Coordinates of C-alpha atoms in Angstrom, one line a residue:
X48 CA 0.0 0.0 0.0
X49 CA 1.1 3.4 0.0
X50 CA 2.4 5.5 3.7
X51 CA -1.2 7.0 3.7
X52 CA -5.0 6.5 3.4
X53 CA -5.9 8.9 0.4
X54 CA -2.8 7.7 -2.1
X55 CA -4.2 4.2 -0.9
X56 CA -7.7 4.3 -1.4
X57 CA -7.1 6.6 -4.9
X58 CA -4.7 3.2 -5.9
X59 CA -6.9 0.7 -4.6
X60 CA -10.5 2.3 -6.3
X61 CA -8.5 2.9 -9.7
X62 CA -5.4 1.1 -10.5
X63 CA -3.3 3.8 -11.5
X64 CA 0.1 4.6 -8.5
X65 CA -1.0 7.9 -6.9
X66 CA 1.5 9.9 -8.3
X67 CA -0.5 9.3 -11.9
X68 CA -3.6 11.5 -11.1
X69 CA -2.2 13.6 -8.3
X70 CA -3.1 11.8 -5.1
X71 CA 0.5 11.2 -4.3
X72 CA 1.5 13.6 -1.2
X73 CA -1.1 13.7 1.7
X74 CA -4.2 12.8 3.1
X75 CA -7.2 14.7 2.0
X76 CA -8.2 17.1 4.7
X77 CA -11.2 19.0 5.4
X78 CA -10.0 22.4 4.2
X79 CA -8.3 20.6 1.0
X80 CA -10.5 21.6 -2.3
X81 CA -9.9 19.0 -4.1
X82 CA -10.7 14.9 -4.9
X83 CA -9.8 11.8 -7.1
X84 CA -9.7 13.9 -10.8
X85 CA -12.8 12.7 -12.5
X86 CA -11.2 11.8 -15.7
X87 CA -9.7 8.4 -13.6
X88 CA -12.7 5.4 -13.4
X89 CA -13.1 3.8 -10.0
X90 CA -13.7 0.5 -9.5
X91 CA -17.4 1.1 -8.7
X92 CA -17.7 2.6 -12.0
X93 CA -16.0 -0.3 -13.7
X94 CA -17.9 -3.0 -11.5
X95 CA -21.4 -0.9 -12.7
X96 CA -20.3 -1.0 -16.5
X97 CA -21.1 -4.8 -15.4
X98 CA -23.8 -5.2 -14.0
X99 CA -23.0 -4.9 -10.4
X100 CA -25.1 -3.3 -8.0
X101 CA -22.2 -1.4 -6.0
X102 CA -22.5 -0.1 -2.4
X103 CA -20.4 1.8 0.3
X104 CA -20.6 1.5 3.7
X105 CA -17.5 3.4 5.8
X106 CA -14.6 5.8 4.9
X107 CA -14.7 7.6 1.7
X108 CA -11.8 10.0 1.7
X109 CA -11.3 11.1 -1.8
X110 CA -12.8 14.3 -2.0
X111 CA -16.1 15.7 -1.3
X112 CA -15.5 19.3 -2.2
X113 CA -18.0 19.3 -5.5
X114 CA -20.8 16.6 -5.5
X115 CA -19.0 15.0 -8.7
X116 CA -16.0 13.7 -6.4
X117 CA -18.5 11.9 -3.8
X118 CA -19.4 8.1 -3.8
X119 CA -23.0 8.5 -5.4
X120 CA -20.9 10.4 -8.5
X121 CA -18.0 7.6 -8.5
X122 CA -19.7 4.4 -9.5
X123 CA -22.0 3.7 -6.0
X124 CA -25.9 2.9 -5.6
X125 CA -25.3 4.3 -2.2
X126 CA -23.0 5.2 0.5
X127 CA -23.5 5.2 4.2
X128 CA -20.3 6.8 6.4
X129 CA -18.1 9.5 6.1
X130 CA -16.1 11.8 3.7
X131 CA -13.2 12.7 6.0
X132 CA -9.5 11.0 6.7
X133 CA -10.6 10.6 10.6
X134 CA -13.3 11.3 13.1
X135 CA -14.9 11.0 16.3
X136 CA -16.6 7.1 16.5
X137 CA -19.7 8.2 17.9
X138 CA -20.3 12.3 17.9
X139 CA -19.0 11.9 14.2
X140 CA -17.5 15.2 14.3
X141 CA -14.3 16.5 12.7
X142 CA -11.5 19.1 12.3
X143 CA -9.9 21.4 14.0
X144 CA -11.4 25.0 15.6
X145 CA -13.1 26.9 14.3
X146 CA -13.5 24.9 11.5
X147 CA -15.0 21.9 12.7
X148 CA -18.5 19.6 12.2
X149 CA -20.7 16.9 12.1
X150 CA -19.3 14.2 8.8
X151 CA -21.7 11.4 8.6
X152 CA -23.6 10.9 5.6
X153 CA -26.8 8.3 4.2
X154 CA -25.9 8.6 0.3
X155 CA -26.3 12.6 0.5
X156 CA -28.1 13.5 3.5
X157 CA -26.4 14.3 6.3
X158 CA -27.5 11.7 8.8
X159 CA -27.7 13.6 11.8
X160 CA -29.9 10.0 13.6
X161 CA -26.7 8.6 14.1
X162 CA -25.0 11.5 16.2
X163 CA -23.3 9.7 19.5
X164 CA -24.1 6.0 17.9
X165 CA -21.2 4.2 17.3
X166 CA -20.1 4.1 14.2
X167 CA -20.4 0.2 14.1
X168 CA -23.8 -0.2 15.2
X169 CA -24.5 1.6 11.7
X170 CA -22.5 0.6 9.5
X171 CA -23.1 -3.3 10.6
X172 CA -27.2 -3.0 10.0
X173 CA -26.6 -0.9 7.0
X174 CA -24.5 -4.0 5.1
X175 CA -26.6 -6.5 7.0
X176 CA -29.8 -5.0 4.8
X177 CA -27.6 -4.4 1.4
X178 CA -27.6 -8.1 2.1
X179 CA -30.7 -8.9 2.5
X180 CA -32.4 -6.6 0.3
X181 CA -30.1 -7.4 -2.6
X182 CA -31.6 -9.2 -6.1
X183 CA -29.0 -12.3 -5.6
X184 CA -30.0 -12.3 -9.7
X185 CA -27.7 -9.8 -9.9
X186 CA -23.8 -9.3 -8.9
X187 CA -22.8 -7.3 -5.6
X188 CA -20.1 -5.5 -4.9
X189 CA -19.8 -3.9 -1.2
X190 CA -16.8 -1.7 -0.3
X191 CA -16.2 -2.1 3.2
X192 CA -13.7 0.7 4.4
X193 CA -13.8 0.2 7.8
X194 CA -13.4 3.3 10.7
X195 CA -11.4 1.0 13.0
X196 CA -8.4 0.5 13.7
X197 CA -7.9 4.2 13.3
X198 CA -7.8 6.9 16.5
X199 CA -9.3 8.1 18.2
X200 CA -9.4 5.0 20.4
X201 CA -13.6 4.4 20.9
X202 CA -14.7 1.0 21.3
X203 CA -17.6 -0.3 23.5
X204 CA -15.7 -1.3 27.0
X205 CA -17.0 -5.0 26.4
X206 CA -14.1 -5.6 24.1
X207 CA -11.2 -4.1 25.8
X208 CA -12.7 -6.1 28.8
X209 CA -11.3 -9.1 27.1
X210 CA -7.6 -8.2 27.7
X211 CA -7.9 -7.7 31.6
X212 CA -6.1 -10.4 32.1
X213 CA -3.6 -10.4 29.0
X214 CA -0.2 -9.5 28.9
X215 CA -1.2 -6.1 27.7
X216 CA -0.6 -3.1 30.3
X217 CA -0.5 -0.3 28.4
X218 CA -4.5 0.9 28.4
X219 CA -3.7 2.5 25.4
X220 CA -2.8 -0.9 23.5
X221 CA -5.7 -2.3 25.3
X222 CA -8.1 -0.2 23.5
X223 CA -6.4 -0.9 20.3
X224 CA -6.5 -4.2 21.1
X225 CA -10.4 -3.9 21.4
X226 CA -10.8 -2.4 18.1
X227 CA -8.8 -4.6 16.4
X228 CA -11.5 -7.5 18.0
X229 CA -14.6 -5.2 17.4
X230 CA -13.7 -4.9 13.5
X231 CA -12.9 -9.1 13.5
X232 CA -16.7 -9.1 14.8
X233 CA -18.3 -6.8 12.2
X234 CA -16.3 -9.1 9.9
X235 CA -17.9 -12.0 11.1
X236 CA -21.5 -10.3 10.8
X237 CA -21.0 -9.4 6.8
X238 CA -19.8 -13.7 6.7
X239 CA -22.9 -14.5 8.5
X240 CA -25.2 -12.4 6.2
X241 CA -24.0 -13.4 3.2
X242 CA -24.7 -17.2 4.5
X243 CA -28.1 -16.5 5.7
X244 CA -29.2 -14.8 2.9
X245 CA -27.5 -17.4 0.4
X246 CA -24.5 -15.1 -1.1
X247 CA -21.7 -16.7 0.7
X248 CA -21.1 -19.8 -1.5
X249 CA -20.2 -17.4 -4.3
X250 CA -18.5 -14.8 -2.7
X251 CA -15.2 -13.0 -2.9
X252 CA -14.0 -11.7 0.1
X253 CA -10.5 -9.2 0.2
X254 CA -9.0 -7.6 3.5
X255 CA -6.8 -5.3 3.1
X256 CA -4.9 -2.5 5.5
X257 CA -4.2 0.8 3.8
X258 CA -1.2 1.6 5.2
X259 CA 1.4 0.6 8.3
X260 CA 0.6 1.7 11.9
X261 CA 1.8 4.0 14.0
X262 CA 3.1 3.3 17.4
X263 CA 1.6 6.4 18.8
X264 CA -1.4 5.1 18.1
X265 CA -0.5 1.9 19.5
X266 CA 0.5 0.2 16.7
X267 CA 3.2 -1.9 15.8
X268 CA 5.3 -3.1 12.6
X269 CA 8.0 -4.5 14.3
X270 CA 10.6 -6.0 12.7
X271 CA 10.0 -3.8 10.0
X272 CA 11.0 0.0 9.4
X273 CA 9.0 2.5 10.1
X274 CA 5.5 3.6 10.1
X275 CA 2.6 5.4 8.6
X276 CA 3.6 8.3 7.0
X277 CA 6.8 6.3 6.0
X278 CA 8.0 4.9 2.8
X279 CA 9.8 2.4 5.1
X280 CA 8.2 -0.9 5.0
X281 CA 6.6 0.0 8.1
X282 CA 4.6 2.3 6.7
X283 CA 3.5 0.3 3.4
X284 CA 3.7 -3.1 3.9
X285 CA 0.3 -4.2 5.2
X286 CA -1.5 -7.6 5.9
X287 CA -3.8 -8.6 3.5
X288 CA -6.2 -11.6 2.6
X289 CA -8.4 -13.5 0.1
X290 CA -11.5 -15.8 1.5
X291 CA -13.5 -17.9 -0.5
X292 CA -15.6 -20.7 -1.2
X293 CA -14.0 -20.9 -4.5
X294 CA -10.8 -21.1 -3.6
X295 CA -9.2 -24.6 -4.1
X296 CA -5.9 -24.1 -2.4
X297 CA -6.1 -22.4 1.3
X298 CA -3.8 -22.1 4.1
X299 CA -1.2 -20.8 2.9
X300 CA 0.9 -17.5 2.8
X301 CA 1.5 -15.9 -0.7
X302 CA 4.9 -14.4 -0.9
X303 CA 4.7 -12.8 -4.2
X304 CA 4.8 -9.2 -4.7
X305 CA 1.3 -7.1 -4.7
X306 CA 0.9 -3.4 -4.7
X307 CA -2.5 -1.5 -4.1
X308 CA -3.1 -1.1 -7.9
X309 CA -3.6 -4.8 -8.1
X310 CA -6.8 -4.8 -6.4
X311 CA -8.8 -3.1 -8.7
X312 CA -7.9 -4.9 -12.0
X313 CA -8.4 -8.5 -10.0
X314 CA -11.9 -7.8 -8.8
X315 CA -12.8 -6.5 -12.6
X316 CA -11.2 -10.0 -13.9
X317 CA -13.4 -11.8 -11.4
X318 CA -16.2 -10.0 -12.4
X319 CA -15.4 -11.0 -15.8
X320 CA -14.4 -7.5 -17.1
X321 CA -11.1 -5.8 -18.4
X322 CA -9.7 -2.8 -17.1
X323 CA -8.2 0.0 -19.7
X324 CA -4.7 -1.4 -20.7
X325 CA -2.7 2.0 -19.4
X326 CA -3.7 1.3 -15.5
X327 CA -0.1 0.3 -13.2
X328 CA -2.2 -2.7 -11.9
X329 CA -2.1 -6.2 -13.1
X330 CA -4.4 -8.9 -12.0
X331 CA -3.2 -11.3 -9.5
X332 CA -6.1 -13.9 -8.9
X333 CA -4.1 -16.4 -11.2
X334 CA -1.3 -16.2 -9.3
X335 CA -2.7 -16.0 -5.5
X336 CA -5.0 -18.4 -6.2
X337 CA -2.3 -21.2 -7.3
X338 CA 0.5 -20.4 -5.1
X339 CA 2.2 -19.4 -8.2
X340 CA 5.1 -16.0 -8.9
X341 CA 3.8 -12.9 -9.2
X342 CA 3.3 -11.2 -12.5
X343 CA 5.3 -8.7 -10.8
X344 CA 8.5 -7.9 -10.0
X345 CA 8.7 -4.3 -9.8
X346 CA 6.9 -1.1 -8.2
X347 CA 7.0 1.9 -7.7
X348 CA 5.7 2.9 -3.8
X349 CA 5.2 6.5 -4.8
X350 CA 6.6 9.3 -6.3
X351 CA 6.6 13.4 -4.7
X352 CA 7.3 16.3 -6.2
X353 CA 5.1 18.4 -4.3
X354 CA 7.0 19.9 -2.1
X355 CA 9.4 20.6 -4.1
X356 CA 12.0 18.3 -3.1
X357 CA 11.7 14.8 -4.5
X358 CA 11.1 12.2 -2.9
X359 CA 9.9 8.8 -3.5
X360 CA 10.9 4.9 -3.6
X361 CA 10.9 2.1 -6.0
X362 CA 11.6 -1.9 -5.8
X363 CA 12.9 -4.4 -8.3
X364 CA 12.8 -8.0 -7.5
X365 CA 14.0 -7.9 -3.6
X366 CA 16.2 -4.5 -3.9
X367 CA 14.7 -1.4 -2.9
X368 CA 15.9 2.9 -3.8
X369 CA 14.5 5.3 -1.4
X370 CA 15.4 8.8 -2.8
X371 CA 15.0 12.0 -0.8
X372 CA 13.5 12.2 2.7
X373 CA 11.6 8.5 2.8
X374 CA 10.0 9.9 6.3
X375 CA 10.1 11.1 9.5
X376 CA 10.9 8.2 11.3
X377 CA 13.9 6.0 10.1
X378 CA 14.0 3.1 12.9
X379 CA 12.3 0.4 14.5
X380 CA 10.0 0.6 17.6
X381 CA 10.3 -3.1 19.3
X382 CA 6.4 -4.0 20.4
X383 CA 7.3 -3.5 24.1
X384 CA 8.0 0.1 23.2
X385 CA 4.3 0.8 21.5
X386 CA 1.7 3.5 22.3
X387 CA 4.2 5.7 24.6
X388 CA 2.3 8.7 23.4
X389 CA 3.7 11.6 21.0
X390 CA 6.1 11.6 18.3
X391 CA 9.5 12.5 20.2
X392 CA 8.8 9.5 22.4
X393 CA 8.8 7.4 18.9
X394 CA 12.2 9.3 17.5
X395 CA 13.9 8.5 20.7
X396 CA 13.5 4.9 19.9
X397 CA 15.2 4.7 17.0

């Protein structure tokens, strides 16, 4: 993936590295007028083109500044979350004084019925009824972008209650901890729905992080370097998974190089579809799905000019080039040392 959520989620939805439609250098905040450029297809659009219905349910984070840049303009039937990087879990409020406000949204009205719900509680009934509602004559596709694991740490107490008597002492961890087991169950209640309501033996499921953690949030990437906001392999290296019924080889750990284009052109191959030749991602499902080399053996993690200084980072076959300033962070936080809160306490570390 790439060190941040926007340059992920802007590779992920379209294929193309970030630096390609100018989503490269930084999250997209509040005050920032700007979105994905219109001219790039998402995979919603390209999953529409085929008949899919296509739905959203979580973080959007691609622009929201016109209309045009928001989900129901970018290839979804509907969208129930938010268009910001990061907000509160339950108030659903954002930014910084004086600019700051309520970001929760049911396709374009502002949902104001959810202020101090948990973001969860939403979310989980909204994909439980895509579910059950949907014509299962026609193809799904449900983006899934969760809220957790990111701060602010808000989770119901129940599931940081089940590390009281871990290992764990840092309350801060704990939490994480919790958050990390309250996303595992909302992932369990999409897997249930889909059985119940007779999608499941036909489904696709991908998991993906968007970028590497950051210890002072109480993540941990060690033994790699770095963190979020890194091009380290801390901060772009990320887990990532395939489950199916379909799949006749499980259990095992793929080793061969992916990069967050690759998503997007290996849904629109399972969905029987090809995505416009010029895209940086290749489809991978050949390849995952038989344990076999990757069709790739190069990529670029991003390239920024922005600044003006460049920086950026590319890797063929196992050697890597950072150039410039690859973040600013440049050693390894061991997992005892996690979730001491604030940056200096991080740089003393390494």
């Amino acid at each position: 993936m790439l060190p941040l959520c926007t340059p992920s989620r802007a590779a992920l939805m379209t294929g193309y590295y970030p630096y390609r439609t100018g989503m490269q250098h930084d999250v997209l905040f509040y005050t920032v007028p700007a979105g994905l450029p219109l001219q790039f297809p998402t995979m919603g659009d390209y999953l529409k083109r085929l008949g899919y219905a296509t739905h959203i349910v979580g973080k959007w984070n691609l622009g929201f500044c016109n209309w045009k840049y928001t989900p129901l303009e970018r290839g979804f039937d509907s969208f129930l979350g938010y268009y910001q990087a990061s907000e509160f879990y339950i108030n659903h409020t954002t930014g910084v004084a004086p600019i700051f406000g309520f970001d929760f949204r049911n396709n374009s009205k502002v949902a104001w019925e959810y202020f101090n719900v948990h973001s969860s509680i939403p979310f989980v009934k909204q994909v439980t009824n895509i579910i059950a509602n949907h014509d299962s004559s026609k193809p799904l596709f449900l983006y899934i972008p969760s809220q957790y694991v990111h701060d602010p740490h808000q989770v119901p107490q129940k599931y940081v209650n089940l590390y009281d008597n871990s290992p764990i002492t840092n309350p801060i961890r704990r939490q994480f901890q919790g958050m990390a087991s309250a996303m595992d169950d909302d992932v369990g209640h999409v897997i249930a729905a889909l059985k119940k309501y007779g999608l499941y033996e036909n489904s696709v499921i991908g998991f993906t992080s968007d970028n590497g953690a950051h210890p002072q949030n109480a993540g941990n990437n060690y033994p790699l370097r770095g963190w979020k906001g890194t091009l380290f392999e801390g901060g772009t290296r990320v887990p990532g998974f395939f489950h199916s019924p379909l799949l006749t080889k499980t259990g095992f750990v793929y080793e061969g190089l992916m990069h967050a284009v690759d998503w997007m052109p290996t849904f629109i191959h399972l969905a029987g579809g090809i995505a416009d030749s010029d895209i940086d991602g290749m489809n991978m499902w050949p390849s995952i799905t038989n344990n076999q080399q990757s069709p790739r053996s190069e990529m670029i993690y991003n390239l920024d000019t922005t600044t003006g200084n460049f920086v950026g980072a590319i890797r063929e076959s196992n050697w890597k080039l950072t150039i410039g300033e690859p973040g600013n962070a440049s050693g390894w936080v061991r997992p005892q040392d996690v979730s001491e809160i604030g940056r200096a306490s991080c740089r003393e570390r390494v």
